[in-house]
Short mmCIF file of C-alpha atoms in Angstrom, two decimals:
data_model
loop_
_atom_site.label_atom_id
_atom_site.label_comp_id
_atom_site.label_asym_id
_atom_site.label_seq_id
_atom_site.Cartn_x
_atom_site.Cartn_y
_atom_site.Cartn_z
CA MET A 587 0.22 -29.09 -8.58
CA ALA A 588 0.42 -32.04 -6.20
CA ASP A 589 -1.65 -31.86 -3.04
CA SER A 590 1.27 -32.64 -0.76
CA THR A 591 3.20 -29.70 -2.25
CA VAL A 592 0.33 -27.30 -1.74
CA LEU A 593 -0.22 -28.32 1.85
CA ASP A 594 3.45 -28.14 2.77
CA PRO A 595 3.83 -24.57 4.12
CA THR A 596 7.59 -24.68 3.56
CA ALA A 597 7.02 -25.03 -0.18
CA LEU A 598 5.26 -21.77 -1.02
CA ALA A 599 7.69 -21.29 -3.91
CA ILE A 600 7.84 -24.51 -5.90
CA PRO A 601 11.15 -25.08 -7.71
CA LEU A 602 10.77 -26.25 -11.27
CA ALA A 603 13.24 -28.63 -12.90
CA ALA A 604 15.92 -26.67 -14.74
CA PRO A 605 15.91 -27.11 -18.56
CA GLN A 606 18.55 -29.52 -19.87
CA ASP A 607 20.38 -26.82 -21.85
CA GLU A 608 20.60 -24.59 -18.76
CA ARG A 609 22.16 -27.42 -16.78
CA ALA A 610 24.58 -28.22 -19.63
CA LEU A 611 25.64 -24.56 -19.80
CA ALA A 612 26.22 -24.46 -16.04
CA GLU A 613 28.32 -27.64 -16.21
CA GLN A 614 30.40 -26.14 -19.05
CA LEU A 615 30.99 -22.97 -17.01
CA ALA A 616 32.02 -25.06 -14.02
CA ALA A 617 34.52 -27.03 -16.12
CA ARG A 618 35.88 -23.89 -17.77
CA TYR A 619 36.55 -22.11 -14.47
CA ARG A 620 37.59 -25.32 -12.66
CA ALA A 621 34.78 -25.08 -10.16
CA GLU A 622 32.58 -27.90 -8.90
CA PHE A 623 29.04 -28.20 -10.29
CA VAL A 624 26.28 -28.72 -7.67
CA ASP A 625 22.72 -29.83 -8.26
CA LEU A 626 20.42 -27.88 -5.91
CA LYS A 627 17.24 -29.66 -7.00
CA ASN A 628 16.94 -31.62 -3.75
CA PHE A 629 19.19 -29.38 -1.68
CA LYS A 630 18.19 -29.25 1.99
CA ILE A 631 18.13 -25.70 3.35
CA GLN A 632 20.53 -25.27 6.28
CA HIS A 633 18.71 -22.64 8.31
CA ASP A 634 21.56 -22.11 10.79
CA LEU A 635 23.94 -21.34 7.92
CA LEU A 636 21.42 -19.08 6.16
CA ARG A 637 20.98 -16.99 9.29
CA THR A 638 24.66 -16.03 9.12
CA VAL A 639 24.21 -14.36 5.70
CA PRO A 640 21.96 -11.29 5.23
CA VAL A 641 19.01 -12.20 2.98
CA GLU A 642 19.36 -8.96 0.99
CA LEU A 643 22.94 -9.91 0.03
CA MET A 644 21.82 -13.28 -1.32
CA PHE A 645 19.12 -11.63 -3.41
CA ARG A 646 21.38 -8.82 -4.61
CA TYR A 647 24.17 -11.12 -5.82
CA ASN A 648 22.08 -14.23 -6.60
CA PHE A 649 23.89 -16.78 -4.48
CA VAL A 650 23.12 -19.24 -1.68
CA PRO A 651 25.51 -20.48 1.02
CA ILE A 652 25.78 -24.28 0.98
CA GLU A 653 28.56 -25.12 3.44
CA GLN A 654 30.68 -23.46 6.11
CA LEU A 655 34.29 -24.70 6.15
CA PRO A 656 37.02 -23.61 8.58
CA GLY A 657 38.05 -20.20 7.29
CA ALA A 658 35.87 -20.25 4.15
CA LEU A 659 32.23 -20.17 3.08
CA VAL A 660 31.12 -22.34 0.15
CA ILE A 661 28.47 -20.64 -2.01
CA ALA A 662 26.58 -21.59 -5.17
CA VAL A 663 26.58 -19.04 -8.01
CA SER A 664 25.40 -19.25 -11.61
CA ASP A 665 28.29 -17.32 -13.17
CA PRO A 666 31.76 -18.02 -11.73
CA SER A 667 33.37 -15.60 -14.22
CA GLN A 668 32.22 -12.59 -12.15
CA LEU A 669 35.37 -12.44 -10.02
CA MET A 670 34.74 -8.85 -8.92
CA VAL A 671 31.34 -9.87 -7.56
CA LEU A 672 32.85 -12.81 -5.67
CA ASP A 673 35.49 -10.48 -4.17
CA GLU A 674 32.75 -8.06 -3.16
CA ILE A 675 30.76 -10.84 -1.45
CA ALA A 676 33.91 -11.97 0.38
CA GLY A 677 34.56 -8.39 1.53
CA LEU A 678 31.00 -7.88 2.73
CA LEU A 679 30.91 -11.21 4.60
CA GLY A 680 34.46 -10.82 5.92
CA GLN A 681 35.63 -14.30 4.96
CA ARG A 682 37.11 -16.28 2.08
CA ILE A 683 34.66 -17.51 -0.54
CA ILE A 684 34.74 -20.84 -2.41
CA ALA A 685 32.45 -20.76 -5.45
CA ARG A 686 30.45 -23.73 -6.72
CA VAL A 687 28.32 -23.52 -9.87
CA ALA A 688 24.55 -24.18 -10.04
CA THR A 689 21.81 -23.23 -12.51
CA LEU A 690 20.29 -19.76 -12.12
CA SER A 691 16.73 -21.12 -11.93
CA GLN A 692 17.65 -23.45 -9.05
CA ILE A 693 19.36 -20.61 -7.17
CA THR A 694 16.39 -18.28 -7.76
CA ASP A 695 13.86 -20.89 -6.61
CA LEU A 696 15.94 -21.66 -3.54
CA LEU A 697 16.12 -17.95 -2.69
CA LYS A 698 12.33 -17.65 -2.91
CA LYS A 699 12.04 -20.67 -0.68
CA THR A 700 14.66 -19.22 1.64
CA GLU A 701 12.81 -15.93 2.01
CA GLN A 702 9.44 -17.47 2.64
CA SER A 703 10.32 -20.55 4.66
CA GLN A 704 13.24 -19.18 6.67
CA ARG A 705 12.10 -15.62 7.31
CA VAL A 706 8.43 -16.46 7.73
CA LEU A 707 7.89 -19.99 8.93
CA ASP A 708 10.98 -20.22 11.12
CA GLU A 709 10.28 -16.92 12.82
CA ALA A 710 6.64 -17.95 13.26
CA SER A 711 7.71 -21.20 14.91
CA GLU A 712 10.01 -19.26 17.24
CA GLY A 713 7.17 -17.44 18.95
CA LEU A 714 5.80 -15.03 16.38
CA THR A 715 2.68 -17.10 15.89
CA PHE A 716 -0.63 -15.30 16.06
CA ASP A 717 -3.08 -15.04 18.89
CA VAL A 718 -6.56 -14.49 17.50
CA LEU A 719 -8.57 -12.29 19.82
CA THR A 720 -12.34 -12.32 20.00
CA GLY A 721 -14.48 -9.39 18.88
CA ASP A 722 -14.99 -7.99 22.40
CA GLU A 723 -11.26 -7.07 22.42
CA ASN A 724 -10.73 -8.82 25.75
CA SER A 725 -7.09 -9.89 25.76
CA ASP A 726 -7.81 -12.32 28.61
CA GLU A 727 -9.85 -14.41 26.17
CA SER A 728 -7.14 -14.69 23.57
CA ILE A 729 -6.79 -18.11 22.07
CA SER A 730 -4.05 -19.55 19.90
CA ILE A 731 -4.81 -20.45 16.33
CA GLU A 732 -4.19 -24.15 16.98
CA LYS A 733 -7.12 -24.23 19.43
CA LEU A 734 -9.65 -23.06 16.88
CA THR A 735 -9.88 -26.52 15.35
CA ARG A 736 -8.56 -29.84 16.57
CA GLU A 737 -8.85 -31.79 13.35
CA GLU A 738 -5.42 -33.13 12.57
CA ASP A 739 -5.82 -33.10 8.80
CA ILE A 740 -6.63 -29.37 8.66
CA SER A 741 -3.44 -28.19 10.40
CA PRO A 742 -1.47 -27.68 7.14
CA ILE A 743 -4.20 -25.25 5.99
CA ILE A 744 -3.89 -23.42 9.31
CA ARG A 745 -0.17 -23.05 8.74
CA LEU A 746 -0.80 -21.91 5.15
CA VAL A 747 -3.25 -19.17 6.24
CA ASP A 748 -0.98 -18.12 9.12
CA THR A 749 2.00 -17.92 6.76
CA THR A 750 -0.01 -15.88 4.25
CA ILE A 751 -0.97 -13.37 6.96
CA PHE A 752 2.54 -13.25 8.43
CA THR A 753 4.21 -12.71 5.05
CA ALA A 754 1.67 -9.98 4.21
CA LEU A 755 2.67 -8.10 7.36
CA GLU A 756 6.37 -8.62 6.63
CA ARG A 757 5.93 -7.25 3.10
CA ARG A 758 3.88 -4.15 4.16
CA ALA A 759 0.71 -5.33 2.35
CA SER A 760 -2.45 -3.28 2.88
CA ASP A 761 -4.81 -6.05 1.69
CA ILE A 762 -4.81 -9.81 1.13
CA HIS A 763 -6.97 -11.01 -1.79
CA ILE A 764 -8.03 -14.67 -2.00
CA GLU A 765 -9.59 -15.22 -5.43
CA THR A 766 -11.28 -18.42 -6.58
CA GLN A 767 -10.92 -19.66 -10.15
CA ASP A 768 -12.34 -22.72 -11.84
CA ASP A 769 -9.21 -24.81 -11.22
CA SER A 770 -7.22 -23.01 -8.49
CA VAL A 771 -7.16 -20.49 -5.66
CA ILE A 772 -5.04 -17.37 -6.18
CA VAL A 773 -3.59 -15.36 -3.27
CA LYS A 774 -2.46 -11.79 -3.91
CA TYR A 775 -1.11 -8.93 -1.78
CA ARG A 776 -1.79 -5.26 -2.42
CA ILE A 777 1.54 -3.53 -1.80
CA ASP A 778 1.93 0.19 -2.51
CA GLY A 779 -1.50 0.14 -4.17
CA VAL A 780 -0.70 -2.64 -6.67
CA LEU A 781 -1.68 -6.32 -6.53
CA GLN A 782 1.17 -8.88 -6.53
CA MET A 783 1.06 -12.66 -6.50
CA ALA A 784 1.76 -13.96 -3.01
CA MET A 785 2.54 -17.57 -3.89
CA ALA A 786 1.99 -20.27 -6.50
CA PRO A 787 -1.70 -21.09 -7.21
CA ILE A 788 -3.29 -23.44 -4.67
CA ALA A 789 -5.26 -26.52 -5.72
CA ARG A 790 -8.99 -25.76 -6.05
CA GLU A 791 -9.99 -28.59 -3.70
CA HIS A 792 -8.55 -26.69 -0.71
CA HIS A 793 -10.68 -23.61 -1.35
CA SER A 794 -13.51 -24.39 1.08
CA THR A 795 -11.07 -25.32 3.88
CA ILE A 796 -9.13 -22.06 3.49
CA LEU A 797 -12.33 -19.99 3.47
CA SER A 798 -13.66 -21.90 6.50
CA ARG A 799 -10.44 -21.13 8.34
CA ILE A 800 -10.80 -17.42 7.63
CA LYS A 801 -14.47 -17.52 8.68
CA ILE A 802 -13.58 -19.19 11.98
CA MET A 803 -10.99 -16.49 12.67
CA SER A 804 -13.56 -13.77 11.80
CA GLU A 805 -16.42 -15.43 13.76
CA LEU A 806 -18.59 -15.74 10.63
CA ASP A 807 -21.12 -18.42 9.62
CA ILE A 808 -19.20 -21.32 8.05
CA ALA A 809 -22.37 -22.88 6.61
CA GLU A 810 -23.45 -19.72 4.74
CA ARG A 811 -21.90 -19.59 1.27
CA ARG A 812 -24.49 -17.73 -0.82
CA VAL A 813 -24.56 -14.22 0.64
CA PRO A 814 -21.76 -11.71 1.44
CA GLN A 815 -20.42 -11.67 5.00
CA ASP A 816 -18.31 -9.10 6.81
CA GLY A 817 -16.26 -9.71 9.92
CA ARG A 818 -13.02 -8.88 11.63
CA PHE A 819 -10.31 -10.51 13.70
CA ARG A 820 -7.19 -9.38 15.47
CA VAL A 821 -3.69 -10.87 15.59
CA ARG A 822 -0.73 -10.24 17.81
CA TYR A 823 2.37 -9.66 15.69
CA LYS A 824 5.78 -8.64 17.02
CA GLY A 825 4.26 -7.43 20.26
CA ARG A 826 1.51 -5.26 18.77
CA LEU A 827 -2.15 -5.82 17.90
CA ILE A 828 -3.22 -5.64 14.26
CA ASP A 829 -6.85 -5.66 13.12
CA PHE A 830 -8.05 -7.35 9.95
CA ARG A 831 -11.35 -6.37 8.32
CA VAL A 832 -12.69 -9.36 6.39
CA SER A 833 -15.16 -9.37 3.50
CA ILE A 834 -16.44 -12.65 2.02
CA MET A 835 -18.19 -12.45 -1.36
CA PRO A 836 -19.81 -15.33 -3.34
CA THR A 837 -18.77 -15.61 -7.04
CA VAL A 838 -19.54 -18.05 -9.86
CA HIS A 839 -16.55 -20.23 -8.85
CA GLY A 840 -17.08 -19.99 -5.10
CA GLU A 841 -16.39 -17.47 -2.35
CA ASN A 842 -13.67 -14.81 -2.56
CA ALA A 843 -12.16 -13.10 0.48
CA VAL A 844 -10.45 -9.76 1.00
CA LEU A 845 -8.61 -9.08 4.26
CA ARG A 846 -7.83 -5.39 4.90
CA VAL A 847 -4.88 -4.84 7.24
CA LEU A 848 -5.48 -2.13 9.86
CA ASP A 849 -2.24 -1.64 11.79
CA LYS A 850 -3.70 0.90 14.20
CA GLU A 851 -0.92 0.84 16.78
CA SER A 852 1.84 1.35 14.23
CA MET A 853 -0.10 4.01 12.31
CA SER A 854 -1.16 5.86 15.45
CA GLU A 855 2.51 6.10 16.38
CA LYS A 856 3.36 7.43 12.92
CA PHE A 857 0.38 9.80 12.89
CA ARG A 858 1.41 11.27 16.22
CA ASN A 859 4.39 12.86 14.48
CA LEU A 860 2.80 13.18 11.03
CA THR A 861 3.17 16.54 9.29
CA LEU A 862 2.44 17.87 5.83
CA ASP A 863 6.19 17.82 5.10
CA VAL A 864 6.12 14.04 4.57
CA VAL A 865 2.93 13.96 2.47
CA GLY A 866 4.71 15.04 -0.71
CA PHE A 867 3.61 18.63 -1.42
CA ALA A 868 5.53 20.89 -3.78
CA GLU A 869 6.99 23.81 -1.83
CA THR A 870 4.65 26.46 -3.25
CA ASP A 871 1.52 24.30 -2.74
CA LEU A 872 2.62 23.42 0.79
CA LYS A 873 2.95 27.08 1.74
CA ARG A 874 -0.50 27.91 0.33
CA PHE A 875 -2.20 24.87 1.88
CA ARG A 876 -0.70 25.64 5.30
CA HIS A 877 -2.14 29.14 5.00
CA TYR A 878 -5.66 27.78 4.38
CA ILE A 879 -5.64 25.22 7.21
CA ARG A 880 -4.81 28.03 9.64
CA GLU A 881 -7.75 30.23 8.61
CA PRO A 882 -10.22 30.92 11.44
CA TYR A 883 -13.19 29.54 9.48
CA GLY A 884 -14.21 28.20 6.07
CA MET A 885 -14.01 24.84 4.29
CA VAL A 886 -10.89 22.94 3.22
CA LEU A 887 -11.96 20.29 0.71
CA VAL A 888 -9.78 17.33 -0.35
CA THR A 889 -10.82 15.18 -3.30
CA GLY A 890 -9.59 12.04 -5.01
CA PRO A 891 -10.52 8.38 -5.54
CA THR A 892 -10.62 5.75 -2.79
CA GLY A 893 -7.14 5.00 -1.47
CA SER A 894 -5.56 8.24 -2.69
CA GLY A 895 -4.39 9.31 0.78
CA LYS A 896 -7.03 11.99 1.44
CA THR A 897 -7.47 10.97 5.09
CA THR A 898 -3.70 10.92 5.69
CA THR A 899 -3.39 14.46 4.30
CA LEU A 900 -6.23 15.72 6.53
CA TYR A 901 -4.77 13.97 9.60
CA ALA A 902 -1.41 15.62 8.85
CA ALA A 903 -3.16 18.99 8.61
CA LEU A 904 -4.98 18.44 11.93
CA ASN A 905 -1.74 17.34 13.57
CA GLU A 906 -0.10 20.62 12.56
CA ILE A 907 -2.87 22.90 13.81
CA LYS A 908 -4.10 21.08 16.92
CA SER A 909 -3.55 22.85 20.23
CA ASP A 910 -4.93 22.84 23.75
CA GLU A 911 -6.80 26.06 22.97
CA ASP A 912 -8.95 24.54 20.20
CA LYS A 913 -11.49 21.75 20.29
CA ILE A 914 -11.24 19.50 17.23
CA ILE A 915 -13.96 16.89 16.56
CA THR A 916 -14.04 14.41 13.68
CA ILE A 917 -16.79 12.12 12.36
CA GLU A 918 -15.47 9.29 10.21
CA ASP A 919 -16.55 6.01 8.64
CA PRO A 920 -14.71 4.23 10.15
CA VAL A 921 -12.19 5.79 12.54
CA GLU A 922 -9.20 3.83 11.29
CA TYR A 923 -6.42 5.69 13.12
CA GLN A 924 -6.62 7.46 16.43
CA ILE A 925 -4.93 10.81 17.08
CA ARG A 926 -4.23 11.94 20.63
CA GLY A 927 -5.88 15.24 21.57
CA ILE A 928 -8.71 14.97 19.01
CA THR A 929 -12.28 13.77 19.64
CA GLN A 930 -13.13 11.15 17.01
CA ILE A 931 -16.64 9.79 16.38
CA PRO A 932 -17.34 6.67 14.25
CA VAL A 933 -20.38 6.64 11.94
CA ASN A 934 -22.83 3.84 12.79
CA GLU A 935 -25.63 3.81 10.23
CA LYS A 936 -27.21 0.65 11.69
CA LYS A 937 -27.84 2.56 14.91
CA GLY A 938 -28.86 5.73 13.08
CA LEU A 939 -25.62 7.69 13.54
CA THR A 940 -25.12 9.08 10.02
CA PHE A 941 -22.72 11.83 8.95
CA ALA A 942 -25.57 14.36 8.96
CA ARG A 943 -26.94 13.40 12.38
CA GLY A 944 -23.46 13.18 13.91
CA LEU A 945 -22.50 16.56 12.44
CA ARG A 946 -25.57 18.22 13.98
CA SER A 947 -24.63 16.77 17.36
CA ILE A 948 -20.98 17.85 16.97
CA LEU A 949 -22.05 21.47 16.51
CA ARG A 950 -23.68 21.38 19.95
CA HIS A 951 -20.31 20.44 21.49
CA ASP A 952 -18.79 23.85 20.74
CA PRO A 953 -16.00 22.75 18.35
CA ASP A 954 -13.48 25.11 16.75
CA LYS A 955 -12.49 22.77 13.94
CA ILE A 956 -14.42 19.85 12.44
CA LEU A 957 -13.41 17.00 10.15
CA VAL A 958 -16.22 15.29 8.21
CA GLY A 959 -14.87 12.02 6.79
CA GLU A 960 -16.83 12.22 3.56
CA ILE A 961 -19.70 14.25 2.10
CA ARG A 962 -22.10 11.81 0.43
CA ASP A 963 -25.44 13.59 0.30
CA GLN A 964 -27.09 17.01 0.19
CA GLU A 965 -27.99 17.08 3.89
CA THR A 966 -24.39 16.51 5.05
CA ALA A 967 -23.12 18.99 2.46
CA GLN A 968 -25.57 21.68 3.62
CA ILE A 969 -24.72 21.27 7.31
CA ALA A 970 -20.97 21.30 6.58
CA ILE A 971 -21.28 24.47 4.47
CA ASN A 972 -23.42 26.19 7.11
CA SER A 973 -20.82 25.24 9.75
CA ALA A 974 -18.06 26.81 7.64
CA LEU A 975 -20.15 29.98 7.23
CA THR A 976 -20.88 30.27 10.97
CA GLY A 977 -17.30 30.45 12.21
CA HIS A 978 -15.99 26.87 12.11
CA LEU A 979 -13.05 25.56 10.12
CA VAL A 980 -14.34 22.44 8.34
CA PHE A 981 -12.12 19.78 6.76
CA THR A 982 -13.83 17.27 4.51
CA THR A 983 -13.43 14.96 1.51
CA VAL A 984 -15.55 14.18 -1.54
CA HIS A 985 -15.06 11.71 -4.39
CA ALA A 986 -14.27 13.50 -7.65
CA ASN A 987 -11.61 13.26 -10.36
CA ASN A 988 -10.13 16.75 -10.01
CA VAL A 989 -10.70 20.10 -8.32
CA LEU A 990 -13.04 21.39 -11.02
CA ASP A 991 -15.25 18.29 -10.98
CA VAL A 992 -15.89 18.97 -7.28
CA LEU A 993 -17.75 22.18 -8.13
CA GLY A 994 -20.18 20.33 -10.39
CA ARG A 995 -20.57 17.52 -7.85
CA PHE A 996 -21.72 19.88 -5.09
CA LEU A 997 -23.97 21.93 -7.35
CA ASN A 998 -25.62 18.72 -8.61
CA MET A 999 -26.33 17.75 -5.00
CA GLY A 1000 -28.67 20.74 -4.89
CA VAL A 1001 -26.39 22.92 -2.74
CA GLU A 1002 -26.90 26.64 -3.21
CA ALA A 1003 -23.96 27.90 -5.31
CA TYR A 1004 -23.49 31.20 -3.43
CA ASN A 1005 -23.24 29.53 0.01
CA PHE A 1006 -20.89 26.82 -1.28
CA VAL A 1007 -18.51 29.22 -3.00
CA SER A 1008 -18.54 31.61 -0.02
CA ALA A 1009 -17.66 28.78 2.40
CA LEU A 1010 -14.76 27.33 0.38
CA ASN A 1011 -11.19 28.26 1.24
CA CYS A 1012 -9.53 25.86 -1.20
CA ILE A 1013 -9.93 22.54 -3.01
CA LEU A 1014 -7.06 20.04 -3.03
CA ALA A 1015 -7.05 17.08 -5.44
CA GLN A 1016 -4.67 14.23 -4.69
CA ARG A 1017 -3.32 10.95 -6.10
CA LEU A 1018 -0.65 8.51 -4.92
CA VAL A 1019 2.27 7.40 -7.10
CA ARG A 1020 4.76 4.67 -6.27
CA MET A 1021 8.31 5.76 -5.49
CA VAL A 1022 11.43 4.28 -7.10
CA CYS A 1023 13.11 1.74 -4.80
CA GLU A 1024 16.35 3.32 -3.57
CA HIS A 1025 18.01 -0.08 -3.21
CA CYS A 1026 17.91 -0.92 -6.93
CA ALA A 1027 17.47 2.48 -8.64
CA HIS A 1028 19.38 3.09 -11.86
CA SER A 1029 19.32 5.59 -14.73
CA VAL A 1030 17.50 4.86 -18.00
CA SER A 1031 16.67 6.85 -21.13
CA TYR A 1032 13.50 6.55 -23.21
CA PRO A 1033 13.06 6.69 -27.00
CA ASP A 1034 11.47 9.77 -28.57
CA GLU A 1035 8.25 7.82 -29.27
CA MET A 1036 7.60 7.26 -25.54
CA LEU A 1037 8.37 10.91 -24.71
CA ILE A 1038 5.89 12.07 -27.37
CA GLU A 1039 3.25 9.59 -26.14
CA SER A 1040 3.76 10.96 -22.62
CA GLY A 1041 3.15 14.54 -23.83
CA LEU A 1042 6.70 15.70 -23.06
CA ASP A 1043 8.65 18.33 -24.99
CA LEU A 1044 11.46 16.55 -26.88
CA THR A 1045 13.82 19.52 -26.69
CA GLU A 1046 13.61 19.48 -22.89
CA TRP A 1047 13.45 15.74 -22.17
CA ARG A 1048 15.53 14.07 -24.91
CA GLY A 1049 18.58 12.50 -23.25
CA PHE A 1050 17.19 13.06 -19.73
CA ASP A 1051 18.33 10.46 -17.16
CA PHE A 1052 15.09 8.96 -15.84
CA ARG A 1053 15.23 6.77 -12.73
CA GLU A 1054 13.78 3.27 -12.52
CA GLY A 1055 14.11 0.37 -10.11
CA ALA A 1056 15.60 -2.83 -11.49
CA GLY A 1057 13.76 -4.93 -8.89
CA CYS A 1058 15.35 -6.41 -5.76
CA MET A 1059 14.45 -8.20 -2.55
CA GLU A 1060 13.64 -4.94 -0.75
CA CYS A 1061 10.89 -4.05 -3.24
CA GLY A 1062 9.76 -7.60 -4.05
CA GLY A 1063 11.07 -7.31 -7.60
CA THR A 1064 8.71 -4.43 -8.52
CA GLY A 1065 11.28 -1.61 -8.63
CA TYR A 1066 9.05 0.50 -6.35
CA ARG A 1067 8.97 0.94 -2.58
CA GLY A 1068 6.58 3.29 -0.80
CA ARG A 1069 4.30 5.97 -2.24
CA THR A 1070 4.17 9.75 -2.36
CA ALA A 1071 1.33 12.12 -3.18
CA ILE A 1072 0.85 14.42 -6.16
CA HIS A 1073 -1.50 17.38 -5.82
CA GLU A 1074 -3.34 20.21 -7.48
CA LEU A 1075 -4.56 23.09 -5.31
CA LEU A 1076 -7.30 25.51 -6.40
CA ASP A 1077 -7.38 28.88 -4.60
CA LEU A 1078 -10.89 30.30 -4.44
CA THR A 1079 -9.87 33.81 -5.49
CA ASP A 1080 -12.53 36.46 -6.15
CA PRO A 1081 -12.33 36.16 -9.99
CA ILE A 1082 -12.74 32.35 -9.76
CA ARG A 1083 -15.67 32.69 -7.31
CA GLU A 1084 -17.36 35.10 -9.75
CA MET A 1085 -16.85 32.71 -12.69
CA ILE A 1086 -18.39 29.82 -10.72
CA LEU A 1087 -21.39 31.94 -9.68
CA ASP A 1088 -21.83 33.02 -13.30
CA LYS A 1089 -21.92 29.29 -14.19
CA LYS A 1090 -19.06 29.58 -16.65
CA PRO A 1091 -17.76 26.32 -18.22
CA THR A 1092 -15.09 24.47 -16.20
CA SER A 1093 -12.67 24.88 -19.12
CA GLU A 1094 -12.76 28.66 -18.59
CA VAL A 1095 -12.31 28.27 -14.83
CA ARG A 1096 -9.35 26.00 -15.56
CA ARG A 1097 -7.72 28.52 -17.87
CA LEU A 1098 -8.11 31.31 -15.33
CA ALA A 1099 -6.71 29.11 -12.52
CA GLN A 1100 -3.71 28.27 -14.70
CA LYS A 1101 -3.22 31.94 -15.47
CA GLU A 1102 -3.22 32.64 -11.71
CA GLY A 1103 -0.41 30.11 -11.22
CA MET A 1104 -2.19 26.85 -10.38
CA SER A 1105 -0.29 23.68 -11.34
CA PHE A 1106 -2.34 20.60 -12.20
CA LEU A 1107 -1.98 16.93 -11.22
CA ARG A 1108 -0.05 16.06 -14.37
CA GLU A 1109 2.44 18.87 -13.79
CA SER A 1110 2.89 17.76 -10.17
CA ALA A 1111 3.50 14.20 -11.40
CA ILE A 1112 6.06 15.32 -14.00
CA ASP A 1113 7.86 17.28 -11.28
CA ARG A 1114 8.18 14.03 -9.25
CA VAL A 1115 9.71 12.34 -12.32
CA ARG A 1116 12.14 15.24 -12.84
CA ARG A 1117 13.28 14.95 -9.23
CA GLY A 1118 13.75 11.16 -9.56
CA PHE A 1119 11.05 10.16 -7.07
CA THR A 1120 8.92 8.11 -9.49
CA THR A 1121 8.90 6.82 -13.06
CA LEU A 1122 7.32 8.04 -16.28
CA LYS A 1123 5.42 4.73 -16.61
CA GLU A 1124 3.91 5.19 -13.16
CA ILE A 1125 2.62 8.73 -13.73
CA ASN A 1126 1.21 7.74 -17.14
CA LYS A 1127 -0.81 5.08 -15.32
CA VAL A 1128 -2.08 7.43 -12.60
CA THR A 1129 -2.71 10.74 -14.44
CA PHE A 1130 -4.19 11.86 -17.76
CA ILE A 1131 -1.61 12.77 -20.38
CA GLU A 1132 -2.07 16.42 -21.30
CA THR A 1133 -2.91 16.90 -24.99
CA GLY A 1134 -3.30 20.63 -25.08
CA ARG A 1135 -6.73 20.64 -23.49
#
């Protein structure tokens, strides 16, 4: 990749020369349908013209506008035989269409360039540039990105980093990953829990400049390249402040960076009206879970891996039960989203404020309901259990694979089994699965082999219309947009409590829970597939396939 291409922020998607046979085919099509052939290789984007056509239409029908004539719009398409499509475009745009023919690869590359350069760089240049605020959160000391360095030759890198951040926010990314390889720098976005390439690889020689830029924004030591560093910065985007948590890590090829997006203002607004209805519960589980979160005391335990939405579920529960009559206090690490009407305390281990110490202090503030962000050790577990036994309703999370693994996790911490089982109201295990993009969803059917591999009954599922996303601009070509939760909820009934105290194997506890009507994660996932919310491939990736265990 040429240096000038890499440093040009308008060329994040680099068009490749179309193969000769593709061009010849396009020229034949043009001659056959008496349309003019156009070569878009060096086509100059007309931003004013592009703004008149919705970007989603261009991506949906694979065309680009190239000229506006009186009473007609000239567009480039790859297949002029699709007359119905051309009529549909004309109807949607409300004007006559004149079709020219270009190669599909040139149109696709131009569309990528259109999306990134027009929607990102143009909007950034029109006032949506970032103000980086210093760590003391004093808006009076905000400085523009251009002031951070005055070296003329580094400005293209500044624009590249700014564009990367801006596009991440536009595409709903939760993290930006900058990974160093032996010959290039790779930038990826995590969107809906999955990493996606953000742009073409960047030449390796620009690695140190990009990392230095991020360190300047995060107020980290530019000279230190051998030890991990953590920092944060804040940007102003579309009128709201967004925090970025930055982690720099040295690797064999150089430093890597991960930028976590913390859109507190946006999320706080969403969380203000957040309820369990939008989390994704099945109706029966929702009714049971709502019963447990309204108990006067006891422990509600949510489990799952990092990033499985445990905190969101607990915030939704607190939102539903909070009232002026109750005092609710949380201790979290960190407090990522703020909820009005709830006292939230951040853990600060450097200053000695651990979960255990904070929880002891909370109990002296006369709370009715407590949320402990995570139980990591025996001391925190013991205090939380004692709080649940002495009249408080305690919400907490723990890392475990499923509801039955939680029991072993606590008992291995050295917690007394009788106290733990007596305190528990319920255990909820949770995962997140990506949802089918509604803009490009279509029906598909799978062969018997895939149904058998997925543990599905052929008599029930053969011929079933599964839903998948074909991939469009709205979902970034993935076929998925947004995520929903799948759950399994264990009621601590008297027979199950007795089995746990008798130290029966988890397989027996599982069988009894199933007999009492509990549905497991896999069943919850299959229900989402049946209702068309997600795909079979997605649930096979997220949950274990049941094999009669």
